[in-house]
Structure formats: structure tokens, C-alpha cells
mmCIF file of C-alpha atoms and ligand atoms in Angstrom:
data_model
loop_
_atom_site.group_PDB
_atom_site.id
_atom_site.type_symbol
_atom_site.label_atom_id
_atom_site.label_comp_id
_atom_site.label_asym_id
_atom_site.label_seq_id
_atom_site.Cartn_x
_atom_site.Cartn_y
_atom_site.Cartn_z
ATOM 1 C CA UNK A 71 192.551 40.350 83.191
ATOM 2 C CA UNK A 72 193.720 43.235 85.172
ATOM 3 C CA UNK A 73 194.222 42.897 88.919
ATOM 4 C CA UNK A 74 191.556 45.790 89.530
ATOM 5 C CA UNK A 75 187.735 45.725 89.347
ATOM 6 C CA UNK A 76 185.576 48.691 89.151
ATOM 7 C CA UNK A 77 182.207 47.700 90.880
ATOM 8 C CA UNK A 78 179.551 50.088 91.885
ATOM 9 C CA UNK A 79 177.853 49.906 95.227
ATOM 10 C CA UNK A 80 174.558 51.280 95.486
ATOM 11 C CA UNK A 81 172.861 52.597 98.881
ATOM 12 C CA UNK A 82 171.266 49.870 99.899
ATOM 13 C CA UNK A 83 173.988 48.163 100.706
ATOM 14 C CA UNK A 84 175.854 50.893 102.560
ATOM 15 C CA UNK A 85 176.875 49.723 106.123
ATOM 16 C CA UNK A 86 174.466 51.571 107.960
ATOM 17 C CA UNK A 87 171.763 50.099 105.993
ATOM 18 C CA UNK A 88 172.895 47.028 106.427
ATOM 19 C CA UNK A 89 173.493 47.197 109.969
ATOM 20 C CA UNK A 90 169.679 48.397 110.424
ATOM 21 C CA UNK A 91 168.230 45.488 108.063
ATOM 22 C CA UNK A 92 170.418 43.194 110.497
ATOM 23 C CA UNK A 93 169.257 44.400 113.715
ATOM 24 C CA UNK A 94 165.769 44.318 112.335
ATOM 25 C CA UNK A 95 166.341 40.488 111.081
ATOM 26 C CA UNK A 96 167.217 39.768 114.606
ATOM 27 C CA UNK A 97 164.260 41.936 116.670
ATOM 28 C CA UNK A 98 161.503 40.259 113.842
ATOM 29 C CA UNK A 99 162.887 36.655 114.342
ATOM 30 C CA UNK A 100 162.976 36.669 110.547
ATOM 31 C CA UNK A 101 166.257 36.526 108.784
ATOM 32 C CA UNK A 102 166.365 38.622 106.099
ATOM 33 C CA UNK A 103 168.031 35.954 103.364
ATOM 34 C CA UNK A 104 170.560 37.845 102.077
ATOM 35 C CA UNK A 105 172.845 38.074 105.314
ATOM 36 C CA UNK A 106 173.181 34.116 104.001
ATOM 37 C CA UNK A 107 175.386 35.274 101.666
ATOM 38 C CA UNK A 108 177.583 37.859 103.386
ATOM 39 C CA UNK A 109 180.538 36.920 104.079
ATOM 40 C CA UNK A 110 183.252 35.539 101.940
ATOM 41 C CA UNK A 111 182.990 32.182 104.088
ATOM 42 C CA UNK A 112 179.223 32.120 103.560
ATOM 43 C CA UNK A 113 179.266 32.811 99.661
ATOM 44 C CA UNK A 114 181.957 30.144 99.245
ATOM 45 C CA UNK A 115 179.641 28.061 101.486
ATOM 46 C CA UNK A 116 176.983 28.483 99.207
ATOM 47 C CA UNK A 117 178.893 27.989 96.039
ATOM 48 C CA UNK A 118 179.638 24.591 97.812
ATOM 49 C CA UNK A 119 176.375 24.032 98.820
ATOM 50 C CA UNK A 120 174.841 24.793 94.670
ATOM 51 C CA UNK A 121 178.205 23.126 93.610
ATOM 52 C CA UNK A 122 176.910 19.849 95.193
ATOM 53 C CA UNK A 123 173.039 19.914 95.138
ATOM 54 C CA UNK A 124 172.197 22.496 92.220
ATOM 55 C CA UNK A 125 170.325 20.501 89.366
ATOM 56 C CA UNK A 126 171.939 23.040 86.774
ATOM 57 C CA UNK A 127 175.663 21.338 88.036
ATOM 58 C CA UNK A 128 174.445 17.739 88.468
ATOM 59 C CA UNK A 129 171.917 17.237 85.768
ATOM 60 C CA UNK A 130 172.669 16.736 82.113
ATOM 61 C CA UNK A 131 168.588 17.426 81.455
ATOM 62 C CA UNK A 132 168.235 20.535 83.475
ATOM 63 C CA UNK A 133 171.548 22.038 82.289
ATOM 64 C CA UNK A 134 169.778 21.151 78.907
ATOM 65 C CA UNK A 135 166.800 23.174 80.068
ATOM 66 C CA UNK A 136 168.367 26.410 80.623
ATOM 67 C CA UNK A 137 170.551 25.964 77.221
ATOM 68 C CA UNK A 138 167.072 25.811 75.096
ATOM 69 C CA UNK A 139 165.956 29.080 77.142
ATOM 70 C CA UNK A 140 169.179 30.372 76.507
ATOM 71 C CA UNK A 141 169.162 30.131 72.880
ATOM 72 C CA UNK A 142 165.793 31.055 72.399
ATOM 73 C CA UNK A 143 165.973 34.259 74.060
ATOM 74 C CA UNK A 144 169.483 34.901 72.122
ATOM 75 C CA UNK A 145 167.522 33.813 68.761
ATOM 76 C CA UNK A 146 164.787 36.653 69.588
ATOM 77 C CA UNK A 147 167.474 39.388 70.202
ATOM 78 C CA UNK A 148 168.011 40.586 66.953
ATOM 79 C CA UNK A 149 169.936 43.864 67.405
ATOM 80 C CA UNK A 150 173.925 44.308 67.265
ATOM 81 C CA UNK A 151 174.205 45.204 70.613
ATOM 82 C CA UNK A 152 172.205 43.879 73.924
ATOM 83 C CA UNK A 153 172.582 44.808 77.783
ATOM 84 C CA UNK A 154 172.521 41.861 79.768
ATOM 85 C CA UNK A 155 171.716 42.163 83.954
ATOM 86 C CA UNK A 156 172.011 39.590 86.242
ATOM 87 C CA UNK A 157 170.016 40.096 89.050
ATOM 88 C CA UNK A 158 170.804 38.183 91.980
ATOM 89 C CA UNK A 159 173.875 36.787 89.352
ATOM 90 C CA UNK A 160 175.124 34.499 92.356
ATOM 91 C CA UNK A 161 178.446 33.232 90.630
ATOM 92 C CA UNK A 162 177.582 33.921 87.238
ATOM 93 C CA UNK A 163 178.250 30.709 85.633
ATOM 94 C CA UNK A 164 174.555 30.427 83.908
ATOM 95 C CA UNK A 165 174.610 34.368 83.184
ATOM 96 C CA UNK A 166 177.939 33.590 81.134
ATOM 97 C CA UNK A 167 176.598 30.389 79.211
ATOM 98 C CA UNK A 168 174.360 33.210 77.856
ATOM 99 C CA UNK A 169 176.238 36.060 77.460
ATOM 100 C CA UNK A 170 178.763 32.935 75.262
ATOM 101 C CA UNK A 171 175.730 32.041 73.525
ATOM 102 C CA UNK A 172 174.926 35.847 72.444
ATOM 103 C CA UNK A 173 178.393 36.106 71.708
ATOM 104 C CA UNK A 174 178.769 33.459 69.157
ATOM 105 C CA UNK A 175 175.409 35.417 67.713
ATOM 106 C CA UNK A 176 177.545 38.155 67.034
ATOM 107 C CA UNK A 177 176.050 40.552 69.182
ATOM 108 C CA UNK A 178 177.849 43.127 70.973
ATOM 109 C CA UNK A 179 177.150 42.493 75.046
ATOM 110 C CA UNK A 180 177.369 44.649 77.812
ATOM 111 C CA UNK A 181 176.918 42.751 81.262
ATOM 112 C CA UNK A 182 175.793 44.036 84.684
ATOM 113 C CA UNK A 183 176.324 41.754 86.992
ATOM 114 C CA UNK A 184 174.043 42.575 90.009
ATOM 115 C CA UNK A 185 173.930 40.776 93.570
ATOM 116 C CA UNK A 186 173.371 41.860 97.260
ATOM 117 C CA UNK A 187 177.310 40.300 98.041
ATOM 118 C CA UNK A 188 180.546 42.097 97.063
ATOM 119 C CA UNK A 189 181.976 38.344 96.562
ATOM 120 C CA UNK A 190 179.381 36.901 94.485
ATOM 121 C CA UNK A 191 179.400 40.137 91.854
ATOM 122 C CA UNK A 192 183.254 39.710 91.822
ATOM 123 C CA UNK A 193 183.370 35.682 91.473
ATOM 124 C CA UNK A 194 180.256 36.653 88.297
ATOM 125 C CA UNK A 195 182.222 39.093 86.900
ATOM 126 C CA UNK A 196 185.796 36.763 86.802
ATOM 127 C CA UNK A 197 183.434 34.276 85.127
ATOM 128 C CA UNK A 198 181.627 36.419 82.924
ATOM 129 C CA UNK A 199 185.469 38.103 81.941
ATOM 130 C CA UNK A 200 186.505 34.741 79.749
ATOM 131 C CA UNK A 201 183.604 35.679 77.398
ATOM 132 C CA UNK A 202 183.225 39.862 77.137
ATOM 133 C CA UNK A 203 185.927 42.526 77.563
ATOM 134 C CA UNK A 204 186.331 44.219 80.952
ATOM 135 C CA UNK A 205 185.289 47.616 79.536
ATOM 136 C CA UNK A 206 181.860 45.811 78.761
ATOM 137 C CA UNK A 207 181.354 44.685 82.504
ATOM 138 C CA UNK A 208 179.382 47.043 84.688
ATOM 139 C CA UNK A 209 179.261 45.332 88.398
ATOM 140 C CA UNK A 210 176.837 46.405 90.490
ATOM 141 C CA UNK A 211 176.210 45.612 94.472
ATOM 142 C CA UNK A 212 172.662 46.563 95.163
ATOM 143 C CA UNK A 213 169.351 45.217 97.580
ATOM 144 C CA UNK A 214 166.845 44.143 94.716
ATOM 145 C CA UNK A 215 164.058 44.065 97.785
ATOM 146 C CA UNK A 216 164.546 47.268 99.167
ATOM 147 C CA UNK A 217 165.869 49.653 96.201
ATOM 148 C CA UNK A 218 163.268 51.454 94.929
ATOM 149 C CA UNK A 219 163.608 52.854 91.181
ATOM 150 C CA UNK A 220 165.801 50.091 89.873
ATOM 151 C CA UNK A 221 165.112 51.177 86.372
ATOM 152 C CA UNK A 222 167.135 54.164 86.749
ATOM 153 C CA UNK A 223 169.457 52.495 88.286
ATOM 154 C CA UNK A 224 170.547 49.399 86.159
ATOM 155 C CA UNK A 225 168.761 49.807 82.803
ATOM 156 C CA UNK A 226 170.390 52.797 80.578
ATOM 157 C CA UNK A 227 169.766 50.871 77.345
ATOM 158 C CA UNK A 228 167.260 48.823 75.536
ATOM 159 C CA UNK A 229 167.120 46.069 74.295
ATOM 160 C CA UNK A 230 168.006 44.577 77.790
ATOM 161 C CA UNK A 231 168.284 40.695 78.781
ATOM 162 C CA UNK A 232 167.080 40.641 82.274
ATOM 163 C CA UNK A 233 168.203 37.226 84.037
ATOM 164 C CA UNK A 234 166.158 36.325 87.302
ATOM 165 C CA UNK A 235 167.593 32.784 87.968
ATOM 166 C CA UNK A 236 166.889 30.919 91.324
ATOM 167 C CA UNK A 237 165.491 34.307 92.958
ATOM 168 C CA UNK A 238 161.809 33.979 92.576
ATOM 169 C CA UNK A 239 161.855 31.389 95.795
ATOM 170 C CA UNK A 240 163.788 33.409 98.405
ATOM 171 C CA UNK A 241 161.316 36.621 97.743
ATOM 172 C CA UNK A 242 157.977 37.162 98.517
ATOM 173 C CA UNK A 243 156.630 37.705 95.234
ATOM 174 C CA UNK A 244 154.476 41.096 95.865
ATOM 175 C CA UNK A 245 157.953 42.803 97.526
ATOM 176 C CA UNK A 246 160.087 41.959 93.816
ATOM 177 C CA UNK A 247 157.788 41.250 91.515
ATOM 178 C CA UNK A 248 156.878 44.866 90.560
ATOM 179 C CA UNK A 249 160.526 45.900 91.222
ATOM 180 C CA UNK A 250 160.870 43.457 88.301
ATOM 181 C CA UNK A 251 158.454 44.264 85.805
ATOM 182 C CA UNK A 252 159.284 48.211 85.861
ATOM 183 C CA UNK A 253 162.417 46.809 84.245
ATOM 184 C CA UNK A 254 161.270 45.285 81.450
ATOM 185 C CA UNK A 255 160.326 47.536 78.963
ATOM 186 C CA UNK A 256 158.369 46.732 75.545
ATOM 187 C CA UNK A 257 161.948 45.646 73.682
ATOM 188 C CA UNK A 258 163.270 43.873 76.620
ATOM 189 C CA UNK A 259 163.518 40.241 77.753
ATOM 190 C CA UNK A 260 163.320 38.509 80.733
ATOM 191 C CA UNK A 261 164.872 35.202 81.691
ATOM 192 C CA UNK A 262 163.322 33.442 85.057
ATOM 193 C CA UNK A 263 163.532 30.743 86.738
ATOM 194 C CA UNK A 264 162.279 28.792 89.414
ATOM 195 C CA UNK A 265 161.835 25.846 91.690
ATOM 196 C CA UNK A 266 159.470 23.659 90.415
ATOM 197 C CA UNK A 267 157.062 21.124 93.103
ATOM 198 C CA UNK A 268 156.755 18.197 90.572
ATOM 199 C CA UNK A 269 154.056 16.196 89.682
ATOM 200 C CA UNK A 270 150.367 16.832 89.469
ATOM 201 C CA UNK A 271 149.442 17.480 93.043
ATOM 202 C CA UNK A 272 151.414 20.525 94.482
ATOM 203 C CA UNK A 273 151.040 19.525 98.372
ATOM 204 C CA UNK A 274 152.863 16.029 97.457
ATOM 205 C CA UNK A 275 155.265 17.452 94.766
ATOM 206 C CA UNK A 276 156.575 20.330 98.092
ATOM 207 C CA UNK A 277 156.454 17.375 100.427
ATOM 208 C CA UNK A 278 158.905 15.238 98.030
ATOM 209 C CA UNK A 279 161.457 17.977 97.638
ATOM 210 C CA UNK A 280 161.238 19.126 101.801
ATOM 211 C CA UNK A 281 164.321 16.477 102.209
ATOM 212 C CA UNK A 282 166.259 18.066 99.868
ATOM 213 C CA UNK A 283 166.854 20.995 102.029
ATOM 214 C CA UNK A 284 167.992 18.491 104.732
ATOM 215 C CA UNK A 285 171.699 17.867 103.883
ATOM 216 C CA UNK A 286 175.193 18.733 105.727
ATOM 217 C CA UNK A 287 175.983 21.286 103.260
ATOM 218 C CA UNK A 288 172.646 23.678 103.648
ATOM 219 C CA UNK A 289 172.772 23.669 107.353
ATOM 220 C CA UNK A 290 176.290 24.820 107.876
ATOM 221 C CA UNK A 291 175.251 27.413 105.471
ATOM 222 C CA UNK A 292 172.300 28.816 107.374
ATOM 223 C CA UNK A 293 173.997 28.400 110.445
ATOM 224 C CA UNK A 294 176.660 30.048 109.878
ATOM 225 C CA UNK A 295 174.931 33.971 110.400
ATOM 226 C CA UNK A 296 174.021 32.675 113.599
ATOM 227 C CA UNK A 297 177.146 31.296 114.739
ATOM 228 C CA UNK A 298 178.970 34.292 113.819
ATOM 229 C CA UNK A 299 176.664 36.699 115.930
ATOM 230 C CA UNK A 300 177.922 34.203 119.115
ATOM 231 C CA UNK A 301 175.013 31.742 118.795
ATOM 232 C CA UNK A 302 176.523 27.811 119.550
ATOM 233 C CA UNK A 303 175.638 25.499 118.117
ATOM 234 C CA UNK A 304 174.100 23.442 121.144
ATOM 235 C CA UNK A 305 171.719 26.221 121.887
ATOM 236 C CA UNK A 306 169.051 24.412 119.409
ATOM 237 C CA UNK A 307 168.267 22.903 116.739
ATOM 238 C CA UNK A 308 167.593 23.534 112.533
ATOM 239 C CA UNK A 309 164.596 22.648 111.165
ATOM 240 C CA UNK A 310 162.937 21.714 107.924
ATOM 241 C CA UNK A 311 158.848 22.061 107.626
ATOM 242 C CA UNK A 312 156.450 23.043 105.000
ATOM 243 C CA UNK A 313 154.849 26.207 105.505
ATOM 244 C CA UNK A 314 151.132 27.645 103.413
ATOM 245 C CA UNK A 315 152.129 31.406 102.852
ATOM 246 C CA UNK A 316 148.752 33.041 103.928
ATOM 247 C CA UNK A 317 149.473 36.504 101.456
ATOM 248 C CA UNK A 318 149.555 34.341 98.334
ATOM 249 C CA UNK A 319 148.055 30.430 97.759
ATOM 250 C CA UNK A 320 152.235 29.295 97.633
ATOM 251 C CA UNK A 321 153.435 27.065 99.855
ATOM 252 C CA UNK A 322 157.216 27.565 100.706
ATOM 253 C CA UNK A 323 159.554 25.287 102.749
ATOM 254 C CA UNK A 324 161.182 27.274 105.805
ATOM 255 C CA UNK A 325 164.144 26.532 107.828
ATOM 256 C CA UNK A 326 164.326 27.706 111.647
ATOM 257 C CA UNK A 327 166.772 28.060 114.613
ATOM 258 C CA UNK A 328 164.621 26.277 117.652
ATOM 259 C CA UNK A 329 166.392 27.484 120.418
ATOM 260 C CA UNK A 330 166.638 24.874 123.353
ATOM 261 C CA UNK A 331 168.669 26.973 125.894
ATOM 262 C CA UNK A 332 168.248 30.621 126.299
ATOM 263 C CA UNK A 333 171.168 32.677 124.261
ATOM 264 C CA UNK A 334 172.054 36.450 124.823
ATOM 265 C CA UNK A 335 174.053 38.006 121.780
ATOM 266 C CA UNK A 336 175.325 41.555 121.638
ATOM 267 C CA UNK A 337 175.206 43.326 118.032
ATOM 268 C CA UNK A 338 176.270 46.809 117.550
ATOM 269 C CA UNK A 339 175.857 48.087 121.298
ATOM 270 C CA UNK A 340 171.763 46.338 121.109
ATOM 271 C CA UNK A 341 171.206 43.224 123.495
ATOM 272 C CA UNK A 342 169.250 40.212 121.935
ATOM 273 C CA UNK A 343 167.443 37.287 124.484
ATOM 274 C CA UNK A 344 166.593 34.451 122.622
ATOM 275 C CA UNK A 345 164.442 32.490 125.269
ATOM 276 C CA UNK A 346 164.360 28.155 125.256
ATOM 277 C CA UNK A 347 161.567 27.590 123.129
ATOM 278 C CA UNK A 348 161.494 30.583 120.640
ATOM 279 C CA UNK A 349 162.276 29.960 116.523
ATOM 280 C CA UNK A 350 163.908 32.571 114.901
ATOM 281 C CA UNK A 351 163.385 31.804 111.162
ATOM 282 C CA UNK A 352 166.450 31.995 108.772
ATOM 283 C CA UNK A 353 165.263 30.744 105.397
ATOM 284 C CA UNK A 354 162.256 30.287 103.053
ATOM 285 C CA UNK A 355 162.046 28.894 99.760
ATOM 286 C CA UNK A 356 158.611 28.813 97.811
ATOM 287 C CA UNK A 357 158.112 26.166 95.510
ATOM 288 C CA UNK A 358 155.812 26.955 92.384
ATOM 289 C CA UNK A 359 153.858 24.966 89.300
ATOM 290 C CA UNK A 360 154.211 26.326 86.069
ATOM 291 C CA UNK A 361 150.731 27.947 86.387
ATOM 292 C CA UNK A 362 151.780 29.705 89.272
ATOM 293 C CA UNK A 363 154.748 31.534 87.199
ATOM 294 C CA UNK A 364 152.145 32.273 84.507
ATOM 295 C CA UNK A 365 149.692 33.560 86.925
ATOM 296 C CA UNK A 366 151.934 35.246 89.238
ATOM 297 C CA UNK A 367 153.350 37.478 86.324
ATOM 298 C CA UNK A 368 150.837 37.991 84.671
ATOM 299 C CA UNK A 369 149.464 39.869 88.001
ATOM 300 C CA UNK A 370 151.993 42.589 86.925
ATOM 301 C CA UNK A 371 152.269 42.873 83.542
ATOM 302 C CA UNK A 372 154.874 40.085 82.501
ATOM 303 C CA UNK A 373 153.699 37.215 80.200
ATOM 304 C CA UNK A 374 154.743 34.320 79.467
ATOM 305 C CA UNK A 375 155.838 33.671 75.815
ATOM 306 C CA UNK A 376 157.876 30.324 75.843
ATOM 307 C CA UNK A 377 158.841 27.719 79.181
ATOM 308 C CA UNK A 378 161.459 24.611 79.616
ATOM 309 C CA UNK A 379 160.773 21.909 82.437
ATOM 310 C CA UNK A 380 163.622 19.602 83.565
ATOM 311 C CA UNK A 381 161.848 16.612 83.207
ATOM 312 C CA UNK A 382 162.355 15.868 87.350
ATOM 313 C CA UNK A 383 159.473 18.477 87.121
ATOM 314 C CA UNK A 384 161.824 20.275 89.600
ATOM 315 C CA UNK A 385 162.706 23.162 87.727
ATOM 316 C CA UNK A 386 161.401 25.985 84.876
ATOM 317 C CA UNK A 387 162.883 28.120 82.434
ATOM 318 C CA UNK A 388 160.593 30.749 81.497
ATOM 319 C CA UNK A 389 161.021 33.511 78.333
ATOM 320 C CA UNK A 390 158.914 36.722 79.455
ATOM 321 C CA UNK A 391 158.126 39.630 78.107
ATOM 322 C CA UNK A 392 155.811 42.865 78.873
ATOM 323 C CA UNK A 393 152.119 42.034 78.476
ATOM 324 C CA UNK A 394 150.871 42.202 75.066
ATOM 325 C CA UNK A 395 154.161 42.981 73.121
ATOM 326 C CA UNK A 396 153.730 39.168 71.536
ATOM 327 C CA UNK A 397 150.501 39.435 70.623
ATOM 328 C CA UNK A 398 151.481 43.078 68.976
ATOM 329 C CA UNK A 399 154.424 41.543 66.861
ATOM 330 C CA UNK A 400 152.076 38.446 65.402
HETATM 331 C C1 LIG B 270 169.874 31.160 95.084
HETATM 332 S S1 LIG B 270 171.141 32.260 94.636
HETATM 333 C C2 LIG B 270 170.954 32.337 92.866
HETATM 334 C C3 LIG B 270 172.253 32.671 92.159
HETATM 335 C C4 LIG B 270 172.250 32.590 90.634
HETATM 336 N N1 LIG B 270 171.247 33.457 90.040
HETATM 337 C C5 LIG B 270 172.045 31.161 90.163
HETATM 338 O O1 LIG B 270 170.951 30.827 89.684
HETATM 339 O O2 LIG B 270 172.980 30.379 90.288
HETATM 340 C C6 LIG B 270 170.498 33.775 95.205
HETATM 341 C C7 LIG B 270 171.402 34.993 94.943
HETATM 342 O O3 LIG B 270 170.664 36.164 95.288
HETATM 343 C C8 LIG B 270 171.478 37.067 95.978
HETATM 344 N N2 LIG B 270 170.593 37.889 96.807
HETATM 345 C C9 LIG B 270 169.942 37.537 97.931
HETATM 346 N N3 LIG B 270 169.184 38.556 98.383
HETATM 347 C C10 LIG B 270 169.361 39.563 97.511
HETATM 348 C C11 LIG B 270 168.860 40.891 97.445
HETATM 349 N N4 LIG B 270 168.030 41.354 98.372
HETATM 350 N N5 LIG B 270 169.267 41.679 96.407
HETATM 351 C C12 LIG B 270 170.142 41.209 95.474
HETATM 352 N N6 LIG B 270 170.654 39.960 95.496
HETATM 353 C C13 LIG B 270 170.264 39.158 96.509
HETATM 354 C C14 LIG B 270 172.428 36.189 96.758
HETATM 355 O O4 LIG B 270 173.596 36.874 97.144
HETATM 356 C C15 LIG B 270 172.676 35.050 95.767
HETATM 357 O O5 LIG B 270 173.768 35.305 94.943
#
């Protein structure tokens, strides 16, 4: 492996458009979620963090899960040569147990690793560099939420492989879900997943996995965009509570900053009170049934064609494709 890396860096994540999606994050009290993942220190904070807690590391089923979606979607790709995009790739490692899987199909793979963090596109692209040859790799830094015309922009060739794995939580699903679905085209694939409430009644199954979100690990994550902006961490305290989405009939959990004592921070030349008693709110994470996912996608022209639940009910796999290109092929 050489010592350099080639990675493209689109607009949105030039520094002056970062610097104005931060200073909005901090005037709207809402955190846009990708300054969690930053910094170097907070993307090896959160590889920690999914090290630790993430069902795909820790569970023999769930790993299990995502190998069956795996293979199926390599057993539908039938041409020599398929273009693989990770969006939101984090640190690659289930984007490469595909790309390994497509390999050993004897397919020809190009990979385009795509995130919103320089680190996590380099860490996916290391990973993905033990299976496909550098000159296949194609990194990409881009804002999935904010770029408009992605399809120009990552897909040149079809068929694609889109991967969409542990995103569909952190967005609100009328901002990226039609930024999804213009990418895949009648030949192309997508590969989603997403946090799962189990059991039959969704207002228990979100209750039962709010404590999950309460650990050690987590909150020195989310903390740690505050604390770098000069926020201490006496000023309040980080909270965990269930929250009913008005804008769609999902319930997500969300994590605020309650601030006890009043804080003034300073961020490129602006001035920022945070008065005792206000929440700023750093994190949300909707939790869906598998007839949400159906439903959800099919509201834009993605369907459905084949799904793998971890038996904890906690997490899906799903195998999409545009509407209608199933039914044309039976
Ligand atoms: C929960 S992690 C999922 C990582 C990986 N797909 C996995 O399943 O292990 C979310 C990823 O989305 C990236 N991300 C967050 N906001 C984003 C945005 N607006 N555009 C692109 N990537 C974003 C983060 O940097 C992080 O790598």
C-alpha cells in the first residue's frame, strides 16, 4: 500500500461551509450530527464507541444478518464488473465484507468510499485496500444531507451497489431519502440498514433500547463537540429521552446538553449565551419496524425485494431496488 491517498473532497465540505453549518448548529440549538464525527479524536471515539456496543462487532446472529444480505445482493449482481459506494462508509469494515464477498464472485469492483469525515473515508479505504487494488478505490468526502445532485457526483457507472448502513437513524428521512433514490437507477442495488425497535409494540420496543444510548462510551462521544467549543463539563448535564417526530409517525431517541449554569463560547469572531435552563440538542436516532422501511421507501420509489432481522429484533438488512424493476424481471 503506498503511503499516499488520493481522496476527493466535494463542496460541501469545504471550510467555509462547514464553518456556516457549525455556527448554524449552535444559533438552532440543534447539532447538526455530523460535527460528531469531526475530528480525528471524535472518529476514533466513535470507532470505540461501535467497537464496544455495535451488534455487527458483538453479535454472532447479527453479523450473520448482514452476511445473508451480503451474499444475496452479490448473487443478484451478475455482470463482470460492479461500482460499489459507501455512503456514510464509517470505517468500512461491513462495506469490505462485501466488496470480499463480490470478489470471491469474480467480479471486477470499483469502491467509493463516501463519508462526511476525512478520517473515516481514509480508515474505509485502508480497510477496503486488503481486498481491491488502490487504482480501484475512488474516496470521496462529501455532505449526503446537503449535496444536491449526488448522482452526478458519485454514480458514473451502472450496475452500482449502493450501501446505506446505520444512516437511516441519524437523518430525517424526507432530507436523504430522495437524495437516495435518484441514485439508484433501474440496474442498481441498494443495501440499507437500520435500527430496529423490537417486538410487536413499537412504543415498548423504543423504550427497551432508550438505555442503550446511556453508556460511558456514547457520552464522551457527544460531548466531546461541546467541550471542544469551551463548554465544561459542569455546566449541565446529557440526557437520554424518547422523542414522537411530529413530520413523520417515527419516534426517535434524542440526546441533549441541559445546561445548569449559563456558558458564553466564542466561535469564529460570533458570541454564543447558553442561559441555565436551555437544551441544546446534539443527537437523534430514529428507531423503525420493518414496515416502516417498507413504507418509508416505498414513498420514493425504492422497494423492498428481500430483508434479514437479527433475531434481538434490533436490527434489518434490507435488499432494495427501484420500484417495479422486480416485478418487470418475473
Ligand atoms: C452511524 S455511522 C455508520 C457507519 C457505517 N456505515 C457502519 O454501519 O458502520 C454514521 C456515519 O455517517 C457519517 N455521516 C454523518 N453525517 C453525514 C453526512 N451528512 N454526510 C455523509 N456522511 C455522514 C459519519 O461520519 C459516520 O461515518
Amino acid at each position: 500500500m503506498s503511503f499516499v491517498i488520493n481522496v476527493a473532497i466535494h463542496a460541501s465540505q469545504f471550510p467555509e461551509k462547514v464553518r456556516r453549518d457549525l455556527l448554524k448548529s449552535l444559533r438552532t440549538r440543534r447539532v447538526n450530527h455530523k460535527f460528531h464525527y469531526d475530528s480525528v479524536k471524535q472518529t476514533q471515539k466513535w470507532l470505540a464507541l461501535h467497537q464496544a456496543y455495535s451488534p455487527t462487532r458483538n453479535d454472532a446472529d447479527c453479523r450473520a444478518m448482514y452476511e445473508n444480505g451480503f451474499k444475496a445482493a452479490a448473487d443478484q449482481i451478475k455482470t463482470k464488473s460492479v461500482h460499489v459506494i459507501g455512503l456514510g462508509c464509517g470505517g468500512g469494515q461491513k462495506d469490505t465484507r462485501l466488496l470480499k464477498l463480490l470478489k470471491m464472485a469474480g467480479r471486477e469492483i470499483f469502491y467509493m468510499p463516501c463519508d462526511v469525515s476525512m478520517a473515516m473515508v481514509l480508515t474505509a479505504s485502508r480497510t477496503a485496500l486488503a481486498v481491491i487494488p488502490e487504482k480501484n478505490c475512488f474516496p470521496l468526502v462529501c455532505d449526503l444531507a446537503t449535496t444536491d445532485g449526488l448522482s452526478d457526483i458519485l454514480v458514473t457507472r451502472h450496475p452500482s451497489l449502493v450501501t446505506f448502513f446505520g444512516m437511516i437513524p441519524n437523518f430525517e428521512p424526507q432530507i436523504i431519502l430522495p437524495k437516495l433514490a435518484s441514485l439508484v437507477q433501474p440496474k442498481d442495488f441498494l443495501l440499507f440498514s437500520a435500527n430496529l425497535a423490537p417486538g410487536k409494540n413499537y412504543a415498548i420496543g423504543v423504550k427497551k433500547v432508550l438505555t442503550q444510548y446511556d453508556n460511558p462510551l456514547t457520552r464522551g462521544w457527544l460531548m466531546t463537540f461541546l467541550l471542544d467549543l469551551g463548554v465544561e463539563r459542569d455546566d449541565g448535564d446529557l440526557g437520554f429521552k424518547i422523542e414522537d417526530d411530529p413530520a413523520t409517525d417515527l419516534k426517535r431517541i434524542v440526546a441533549g446538553f441541559h445546561f445548569t449554569r449559563s456558558r458564553r463560547i466564542e466561535v469564529d469572531h460570533e458570541t454564543f449565551y447558553f442561559r441555565a435552563g436551555e437544551t441544546i440538542r446534539l443527537f437523534f436516532s430514529y428507531r423503525y419496524t420493518p414496515e416502516h422501511v417498507r413504507k418509508v421507501l416505498a414513498r420514493f420509489g425504492l422497494e423492498v425485494c428481500d430483508q434479514w432481522i437479527a433475531k434481538s429484533e434490533e436490527e434489518g438488512v434490507f435488499l432494495v431496488r427501484r420500484s417495479g424493476v422486480s416485478e418487470e424481471r418475473r
